[in-house]
CSV table of C-alpha atoms in Angstrom, one decimal:
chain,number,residue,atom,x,y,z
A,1,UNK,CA,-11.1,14.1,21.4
A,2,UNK,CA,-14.6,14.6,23.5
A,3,UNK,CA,-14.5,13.6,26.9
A,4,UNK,CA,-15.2,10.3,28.2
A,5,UNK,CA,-15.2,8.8,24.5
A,6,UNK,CA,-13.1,6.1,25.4
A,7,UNK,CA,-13.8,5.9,29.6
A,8,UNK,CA,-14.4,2.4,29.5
A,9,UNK,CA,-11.1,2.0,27.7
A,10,UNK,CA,-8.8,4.0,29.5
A,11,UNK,CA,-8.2,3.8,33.0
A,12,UNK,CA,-6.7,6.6,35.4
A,13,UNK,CA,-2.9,5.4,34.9
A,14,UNK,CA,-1.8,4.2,32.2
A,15,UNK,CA,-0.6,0.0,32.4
A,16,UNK,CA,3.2,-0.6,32.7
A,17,UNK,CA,2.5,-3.9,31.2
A,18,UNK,CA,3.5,-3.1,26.9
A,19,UNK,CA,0.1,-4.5,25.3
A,20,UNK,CA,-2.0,-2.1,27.9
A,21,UNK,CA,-0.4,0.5,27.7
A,22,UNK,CA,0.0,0.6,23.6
A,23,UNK,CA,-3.5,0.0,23.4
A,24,UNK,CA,-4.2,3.0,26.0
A,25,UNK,CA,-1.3,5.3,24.5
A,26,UNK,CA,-3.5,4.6,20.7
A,27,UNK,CA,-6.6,5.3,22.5
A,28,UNK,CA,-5.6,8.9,23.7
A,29,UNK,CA,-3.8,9.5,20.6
A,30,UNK,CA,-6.0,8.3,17.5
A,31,UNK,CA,-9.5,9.9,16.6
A,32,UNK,CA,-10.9,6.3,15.7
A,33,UNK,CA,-11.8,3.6,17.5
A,34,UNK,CA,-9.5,0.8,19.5
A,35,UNK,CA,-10.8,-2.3,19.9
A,36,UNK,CA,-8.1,-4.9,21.8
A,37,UNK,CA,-9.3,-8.5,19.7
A,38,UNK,CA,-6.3,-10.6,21.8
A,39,UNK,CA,-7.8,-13.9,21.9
A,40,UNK,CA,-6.4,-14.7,25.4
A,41,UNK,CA,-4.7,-13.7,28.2
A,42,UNK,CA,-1.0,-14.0,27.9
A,43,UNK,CA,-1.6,-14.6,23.9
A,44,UNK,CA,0.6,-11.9,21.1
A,45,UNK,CA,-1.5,-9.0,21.7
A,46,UNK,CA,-4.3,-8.2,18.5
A,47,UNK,CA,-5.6,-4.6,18.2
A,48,UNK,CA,-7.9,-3.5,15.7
A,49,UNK,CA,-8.0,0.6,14.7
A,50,UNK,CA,-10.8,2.1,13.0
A,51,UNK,CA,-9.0,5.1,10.8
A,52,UNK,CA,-11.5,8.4,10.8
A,53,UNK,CA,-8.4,9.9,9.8
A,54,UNK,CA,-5.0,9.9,8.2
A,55,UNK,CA,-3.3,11.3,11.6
A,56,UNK,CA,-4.7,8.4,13.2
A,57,UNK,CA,-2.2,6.1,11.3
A,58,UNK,CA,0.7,8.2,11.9
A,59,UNK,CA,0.2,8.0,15.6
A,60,UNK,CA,-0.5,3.9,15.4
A,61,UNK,CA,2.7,3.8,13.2
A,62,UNK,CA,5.2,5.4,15.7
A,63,UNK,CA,3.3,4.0,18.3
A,64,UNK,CA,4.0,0.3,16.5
A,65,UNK,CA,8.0,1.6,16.2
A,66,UNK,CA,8.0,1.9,19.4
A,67,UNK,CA,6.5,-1.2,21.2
A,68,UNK,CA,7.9,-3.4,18.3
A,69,UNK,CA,3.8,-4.1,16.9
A,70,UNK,CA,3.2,-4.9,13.3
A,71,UNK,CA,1.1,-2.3,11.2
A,72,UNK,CA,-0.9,-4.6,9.1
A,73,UNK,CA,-3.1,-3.3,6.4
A,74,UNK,CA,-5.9,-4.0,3.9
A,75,UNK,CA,-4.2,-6.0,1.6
A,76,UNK,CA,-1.7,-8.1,3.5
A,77,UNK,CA,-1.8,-12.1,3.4
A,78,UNK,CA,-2.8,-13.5,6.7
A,79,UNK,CA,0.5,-16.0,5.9
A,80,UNK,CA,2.4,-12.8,6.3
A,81,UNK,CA,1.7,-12.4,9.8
A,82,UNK,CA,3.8,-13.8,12.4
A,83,UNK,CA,1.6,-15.4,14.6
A,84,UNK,CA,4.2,-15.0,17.7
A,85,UNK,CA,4.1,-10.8,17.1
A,86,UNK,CA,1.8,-8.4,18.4
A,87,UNK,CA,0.2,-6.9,15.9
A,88,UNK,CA,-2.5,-3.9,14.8
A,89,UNK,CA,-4.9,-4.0,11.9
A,90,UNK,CA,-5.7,-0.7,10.2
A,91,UNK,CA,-9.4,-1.2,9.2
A,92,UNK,CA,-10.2,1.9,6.3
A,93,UNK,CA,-13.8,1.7,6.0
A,94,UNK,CA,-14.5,4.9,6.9
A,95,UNK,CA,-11.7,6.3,4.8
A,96,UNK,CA,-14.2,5.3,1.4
A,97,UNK,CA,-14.9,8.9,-0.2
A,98,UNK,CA,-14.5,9.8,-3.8
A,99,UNK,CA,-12.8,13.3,-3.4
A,100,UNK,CA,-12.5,14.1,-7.1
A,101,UNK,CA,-13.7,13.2,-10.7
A,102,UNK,CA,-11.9,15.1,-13.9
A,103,UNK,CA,-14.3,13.9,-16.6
A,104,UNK,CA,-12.1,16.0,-19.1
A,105,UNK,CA,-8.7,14.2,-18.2
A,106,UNK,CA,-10.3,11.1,-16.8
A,107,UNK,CA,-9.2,11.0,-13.3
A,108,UNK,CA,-10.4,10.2,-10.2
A,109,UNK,CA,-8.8,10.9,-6.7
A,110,UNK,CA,-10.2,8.4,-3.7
A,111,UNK,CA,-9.6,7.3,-0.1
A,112,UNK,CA,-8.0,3.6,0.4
A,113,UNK,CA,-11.5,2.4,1.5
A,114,UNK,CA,-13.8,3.3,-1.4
A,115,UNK,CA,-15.4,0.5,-2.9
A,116,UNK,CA,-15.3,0.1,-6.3
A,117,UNK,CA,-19.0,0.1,-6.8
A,118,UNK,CA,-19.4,3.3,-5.3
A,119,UNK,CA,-16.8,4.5,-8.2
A,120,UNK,CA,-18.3,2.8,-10.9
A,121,UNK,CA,-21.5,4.0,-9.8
A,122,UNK,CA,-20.4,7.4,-9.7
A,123,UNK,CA,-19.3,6.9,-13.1
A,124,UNK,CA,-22.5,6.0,-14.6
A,125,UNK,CA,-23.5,8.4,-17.9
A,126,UNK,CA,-20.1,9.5,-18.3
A,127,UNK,CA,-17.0,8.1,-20.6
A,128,UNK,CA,-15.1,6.4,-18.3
A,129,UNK,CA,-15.0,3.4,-16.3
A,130,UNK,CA,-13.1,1.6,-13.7
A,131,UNK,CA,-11.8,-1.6,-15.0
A,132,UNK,CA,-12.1,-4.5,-12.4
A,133,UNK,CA,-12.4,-6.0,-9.0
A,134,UNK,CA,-15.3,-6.7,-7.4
A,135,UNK,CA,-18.1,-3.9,-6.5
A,136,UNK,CA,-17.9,-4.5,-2.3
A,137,UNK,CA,-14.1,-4.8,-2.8
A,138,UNK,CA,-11.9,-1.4,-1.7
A,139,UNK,CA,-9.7,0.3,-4.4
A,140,UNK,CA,-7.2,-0.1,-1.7
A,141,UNK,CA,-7.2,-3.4,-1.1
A,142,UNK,CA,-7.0,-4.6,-4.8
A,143,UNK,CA,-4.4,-2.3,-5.7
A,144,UNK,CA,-2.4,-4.3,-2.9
A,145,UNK,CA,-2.9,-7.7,-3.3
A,146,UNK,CA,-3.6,-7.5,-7.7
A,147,UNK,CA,-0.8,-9.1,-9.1
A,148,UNK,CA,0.3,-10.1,-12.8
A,149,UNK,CA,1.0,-6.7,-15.0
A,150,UNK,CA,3.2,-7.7,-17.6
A,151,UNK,CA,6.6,-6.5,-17.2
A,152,UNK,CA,7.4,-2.8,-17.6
A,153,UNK,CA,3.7,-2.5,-17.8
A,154,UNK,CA,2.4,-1.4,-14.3
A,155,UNK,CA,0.4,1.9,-16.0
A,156,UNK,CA,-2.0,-0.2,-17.0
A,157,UNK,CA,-3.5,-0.8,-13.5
A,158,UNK,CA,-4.6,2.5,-13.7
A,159,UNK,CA,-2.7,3.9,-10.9
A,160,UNK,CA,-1.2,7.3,-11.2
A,161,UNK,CA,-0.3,8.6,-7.9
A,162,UNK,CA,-0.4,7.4,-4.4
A,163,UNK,CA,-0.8,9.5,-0.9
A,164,UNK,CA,1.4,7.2,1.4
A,165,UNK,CA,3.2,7.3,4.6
A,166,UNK,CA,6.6,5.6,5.0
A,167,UNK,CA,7.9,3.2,7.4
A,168,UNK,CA,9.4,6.7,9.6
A,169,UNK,CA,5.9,8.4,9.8
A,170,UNK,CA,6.5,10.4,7.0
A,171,UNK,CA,3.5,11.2,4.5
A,172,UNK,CA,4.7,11.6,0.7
A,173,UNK,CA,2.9,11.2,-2.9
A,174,UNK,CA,4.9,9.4,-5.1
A,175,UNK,CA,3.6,9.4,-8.8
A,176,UNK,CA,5.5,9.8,-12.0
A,177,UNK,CA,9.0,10.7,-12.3
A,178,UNK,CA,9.9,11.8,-15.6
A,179,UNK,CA,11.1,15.3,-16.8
A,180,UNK,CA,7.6,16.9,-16.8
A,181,UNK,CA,7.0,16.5,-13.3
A,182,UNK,CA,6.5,19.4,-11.0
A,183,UNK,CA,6.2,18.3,-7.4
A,184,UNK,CA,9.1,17.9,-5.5
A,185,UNK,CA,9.4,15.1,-2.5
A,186,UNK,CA,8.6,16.5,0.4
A,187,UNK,CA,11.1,14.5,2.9
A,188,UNK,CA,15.0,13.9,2.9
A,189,UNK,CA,13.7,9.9,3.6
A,190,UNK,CA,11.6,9.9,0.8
A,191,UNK,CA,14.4,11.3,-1.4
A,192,UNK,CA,16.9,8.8,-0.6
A,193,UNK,CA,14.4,6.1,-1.2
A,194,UNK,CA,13.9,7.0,-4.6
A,195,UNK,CA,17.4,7.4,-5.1
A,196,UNK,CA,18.3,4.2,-3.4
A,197,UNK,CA,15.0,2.4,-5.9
A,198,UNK,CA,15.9,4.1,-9.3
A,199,UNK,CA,20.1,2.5,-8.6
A,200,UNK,CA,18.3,-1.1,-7.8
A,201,UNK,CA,16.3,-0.8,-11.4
A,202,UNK,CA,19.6,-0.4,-13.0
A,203,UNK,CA,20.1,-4.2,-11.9
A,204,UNK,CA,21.1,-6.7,-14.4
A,205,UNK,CA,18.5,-8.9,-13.2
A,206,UNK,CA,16.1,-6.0,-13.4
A,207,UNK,CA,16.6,-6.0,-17.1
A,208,UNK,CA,16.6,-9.8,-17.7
A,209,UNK,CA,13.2,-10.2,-16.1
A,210,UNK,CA,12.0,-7.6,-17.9
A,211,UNK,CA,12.5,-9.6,-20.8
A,212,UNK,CA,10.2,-12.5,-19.4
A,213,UNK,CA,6.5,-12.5,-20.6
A,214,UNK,CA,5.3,-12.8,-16.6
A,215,UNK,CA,7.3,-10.7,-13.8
A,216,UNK,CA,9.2,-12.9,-11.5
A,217,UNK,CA,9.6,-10.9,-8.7
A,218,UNK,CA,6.7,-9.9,-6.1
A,219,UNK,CA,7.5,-6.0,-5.7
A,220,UNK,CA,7.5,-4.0,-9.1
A,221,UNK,CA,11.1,-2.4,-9.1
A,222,UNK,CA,10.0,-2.6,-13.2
A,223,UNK,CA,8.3,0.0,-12.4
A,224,UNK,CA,11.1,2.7,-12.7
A,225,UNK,CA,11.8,1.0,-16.5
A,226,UNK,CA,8.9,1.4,-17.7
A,227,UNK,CA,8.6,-0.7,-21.5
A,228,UNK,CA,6.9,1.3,-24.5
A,229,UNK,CA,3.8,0.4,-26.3
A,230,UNK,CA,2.0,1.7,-29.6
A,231,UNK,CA,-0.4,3.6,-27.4
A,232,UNK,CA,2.6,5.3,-25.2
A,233,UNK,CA,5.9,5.4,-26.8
A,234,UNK,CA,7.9,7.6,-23.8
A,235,UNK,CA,6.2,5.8,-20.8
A,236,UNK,CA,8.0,7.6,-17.3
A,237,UNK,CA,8.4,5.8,-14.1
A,238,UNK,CA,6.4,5.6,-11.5
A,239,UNK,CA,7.5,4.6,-7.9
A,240,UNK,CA,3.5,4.3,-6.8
A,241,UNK,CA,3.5,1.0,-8.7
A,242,UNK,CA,5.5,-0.6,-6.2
A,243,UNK,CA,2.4,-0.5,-4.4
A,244,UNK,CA,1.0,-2.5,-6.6
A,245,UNK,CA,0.7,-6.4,-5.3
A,246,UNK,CA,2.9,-5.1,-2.3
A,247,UNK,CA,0.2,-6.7,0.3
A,248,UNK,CA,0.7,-3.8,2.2
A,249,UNK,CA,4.2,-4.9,3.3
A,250,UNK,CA,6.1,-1.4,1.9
A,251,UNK,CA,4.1,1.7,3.0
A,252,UNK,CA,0.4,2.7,4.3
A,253,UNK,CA,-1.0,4.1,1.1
A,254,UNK,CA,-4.5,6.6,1.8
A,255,UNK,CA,-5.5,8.3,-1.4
A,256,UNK,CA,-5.1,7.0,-5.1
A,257,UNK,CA,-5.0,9.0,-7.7
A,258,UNK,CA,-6.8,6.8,-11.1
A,259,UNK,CA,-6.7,6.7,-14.2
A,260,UNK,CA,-9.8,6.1,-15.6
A,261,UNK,CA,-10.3,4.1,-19.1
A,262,UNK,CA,-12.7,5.1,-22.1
A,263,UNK,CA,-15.8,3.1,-21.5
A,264,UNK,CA,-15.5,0.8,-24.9
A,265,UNK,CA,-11.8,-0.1,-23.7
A,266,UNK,CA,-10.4,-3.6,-22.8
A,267,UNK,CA,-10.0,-4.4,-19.8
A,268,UNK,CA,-5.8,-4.9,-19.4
A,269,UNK,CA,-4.8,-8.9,-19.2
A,270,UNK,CA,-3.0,-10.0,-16.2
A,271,UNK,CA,-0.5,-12.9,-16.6
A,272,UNK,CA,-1.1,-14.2,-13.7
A,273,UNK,CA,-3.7,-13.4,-10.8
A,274,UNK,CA,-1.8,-14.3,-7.6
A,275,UNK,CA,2.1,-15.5,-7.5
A,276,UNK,CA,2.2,-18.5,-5.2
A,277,UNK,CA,4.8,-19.0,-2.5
A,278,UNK,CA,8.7,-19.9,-3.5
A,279,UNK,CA,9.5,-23.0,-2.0
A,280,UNK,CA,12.0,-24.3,-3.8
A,281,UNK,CA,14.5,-22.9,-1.0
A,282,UNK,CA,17.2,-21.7,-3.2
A,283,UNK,CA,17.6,-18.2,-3.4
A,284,UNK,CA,16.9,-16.8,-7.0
A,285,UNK,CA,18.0,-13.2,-8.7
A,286,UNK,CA,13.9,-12.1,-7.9
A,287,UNK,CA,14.4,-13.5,-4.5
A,288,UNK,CA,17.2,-10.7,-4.0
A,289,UNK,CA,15.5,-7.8,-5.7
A,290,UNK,CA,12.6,-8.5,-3.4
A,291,UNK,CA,14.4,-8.7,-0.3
A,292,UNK,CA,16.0,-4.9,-1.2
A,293,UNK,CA,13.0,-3.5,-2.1
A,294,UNK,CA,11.5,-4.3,1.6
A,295,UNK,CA,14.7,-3.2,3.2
A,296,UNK,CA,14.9,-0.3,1.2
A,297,UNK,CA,11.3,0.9,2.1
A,298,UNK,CA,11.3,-1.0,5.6
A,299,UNK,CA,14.3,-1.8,7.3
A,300,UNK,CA,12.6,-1.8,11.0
A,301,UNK,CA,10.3,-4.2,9.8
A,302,UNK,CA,7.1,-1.7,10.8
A,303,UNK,CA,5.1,-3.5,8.7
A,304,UNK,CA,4.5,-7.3,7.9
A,305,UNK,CA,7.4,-9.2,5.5
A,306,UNK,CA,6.2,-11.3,2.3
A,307,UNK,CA,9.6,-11.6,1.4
A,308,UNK,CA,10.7,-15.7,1.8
């Protein structure tokens, strides 16, 4: 950190009071910016924390852990948000690079932040294309909030692999899980996690909805019974698809890891483009899955709650 960065932010003690001295503590800890946006005095405390990079958010999440803030995230729905918590929003924009493109396999690896133009642009001339969103929108932030794969059929978002950290502060990749896969998971937490997803997928109700031409649920636990298709007959799971229309309410995810589709290639057809809100008030077999997933992933509640 140079000296006197963040003078005007950061007095000579550090506040007893909890917003102050969260604020403060991030300050000292994170390379990025803090900027307190609380509205008023005496008003759930509002932070905003300009990532430069991916230490930054482990610091902010532990720091959120331990004075009870909410870690909110690209993606999530403002109806999410508790208005009577504190909360901190992670702001990626600086997080935008394009660290790799395979033009023989077809991949690309990117930050949360990159905007989809700057991919598409970058693949200009070659074979491949990125498939949707908008051109100012972030790869993050559409993975998060994109809903509507048919069911057992979360591949064809184009997602591969996923750099995330978990609700503990722990970083891991999750990506494919099927016998051909090399890399082991790094953490005992991450570990159980999977363990504790792939039992939930063998849920009845897993397979029923699986037989349904839209997913019912709002995370993807299909995603670890993956259907086959005429162009991939022994599709493997993938837990990095229950990123996908998560709204940021499972892990902070950093770097994708794309696949990219042949240039004369359909786009794929989402069933539906958002899921509205259950209000029917009676609890339903999806309604349960969803509620174990986000317990699963984050029982302290480290990050905001979709689940009704």
């Amino acid at each position: 950190m140079k000296p006197g960065r963040r003078a005007f932010f950061l007095p000579r003690m550090l506040s007893d009071a909890p917003w102050p001295a969260f604020c403060q503590r991030l300050a000292r800890m994170a390379r990025g910016q803090v900027s307190d946006e609380t509205p008023a005095a005496g008003a759930p405390g509002r932070a905003r924390l300009a990532v430069e990079r991916e230490e930054d958010v482990y610091h902010a999440c532990a720091l959120c852990r331990e004075f009870g803030v909410l870690l909110v995230q690209p993606g999530a729905r403002e109806t999410a948000l508790p208005p009577d918590r504190a909360w901190l929003r992670l702001d990626v924009s600086l997080l935008a690079a394009i660290e790799k493109i395979d033009e023989r396999a077809g991949i690309a690896v990117v930050q949360a932040g990159c905007p989809m133009g700057e991919l598409r642009s970058r693949l200009d001339g070659t074979s491949w294309r990125w498939h949707a969103g908008a051109d100012h929108e972030p790869i993050g932030s559409w993975l998060m909030r994109t809903r509507g794969w048919q069911p057992g059929r979360c591949r064809e978002s184009g997602l591969e692999a996923a750099l995330v950290m978990l609700a503990d502060g722990s970083f891991e990749q999750l990506g494919p899980f099927g016998t051909d896969s090399t890399r082991p998971l790094r953490s005992a937490a991450a570990s159980r996690l999977v363990s504790e997803l792939f039992q939930l997928a063998t849920d009845p109700a897993v397979a029923a909805m699986l037989e349904e031409p839209v997913w019912a649920a709002g995370y993807r636990i299909d995603a670890l019974v993956p259907r086959p298709d005429a162009k991939d007959a022994a599709p493997v799971p993938n837990p990095a698809h229950l990123l996908l229309g998560s709204e940021g309410t499972l892990t902070w995810a950093g770097r994708f890891r794309l696949r990219l589709r042949d240039v004369g290639a359909q786009p794929p057809v989402l069933a539906v483009r958002e899921r509205d809100d259950r209000t029917s008030g009676r609890e339903t077999p999806a309604d349960r899955l969803d509620a174990t997933v986000k317990a699963t992933f984050d029982a302290g509640g480290v990050f905001p709650s979709s689940v009704v």
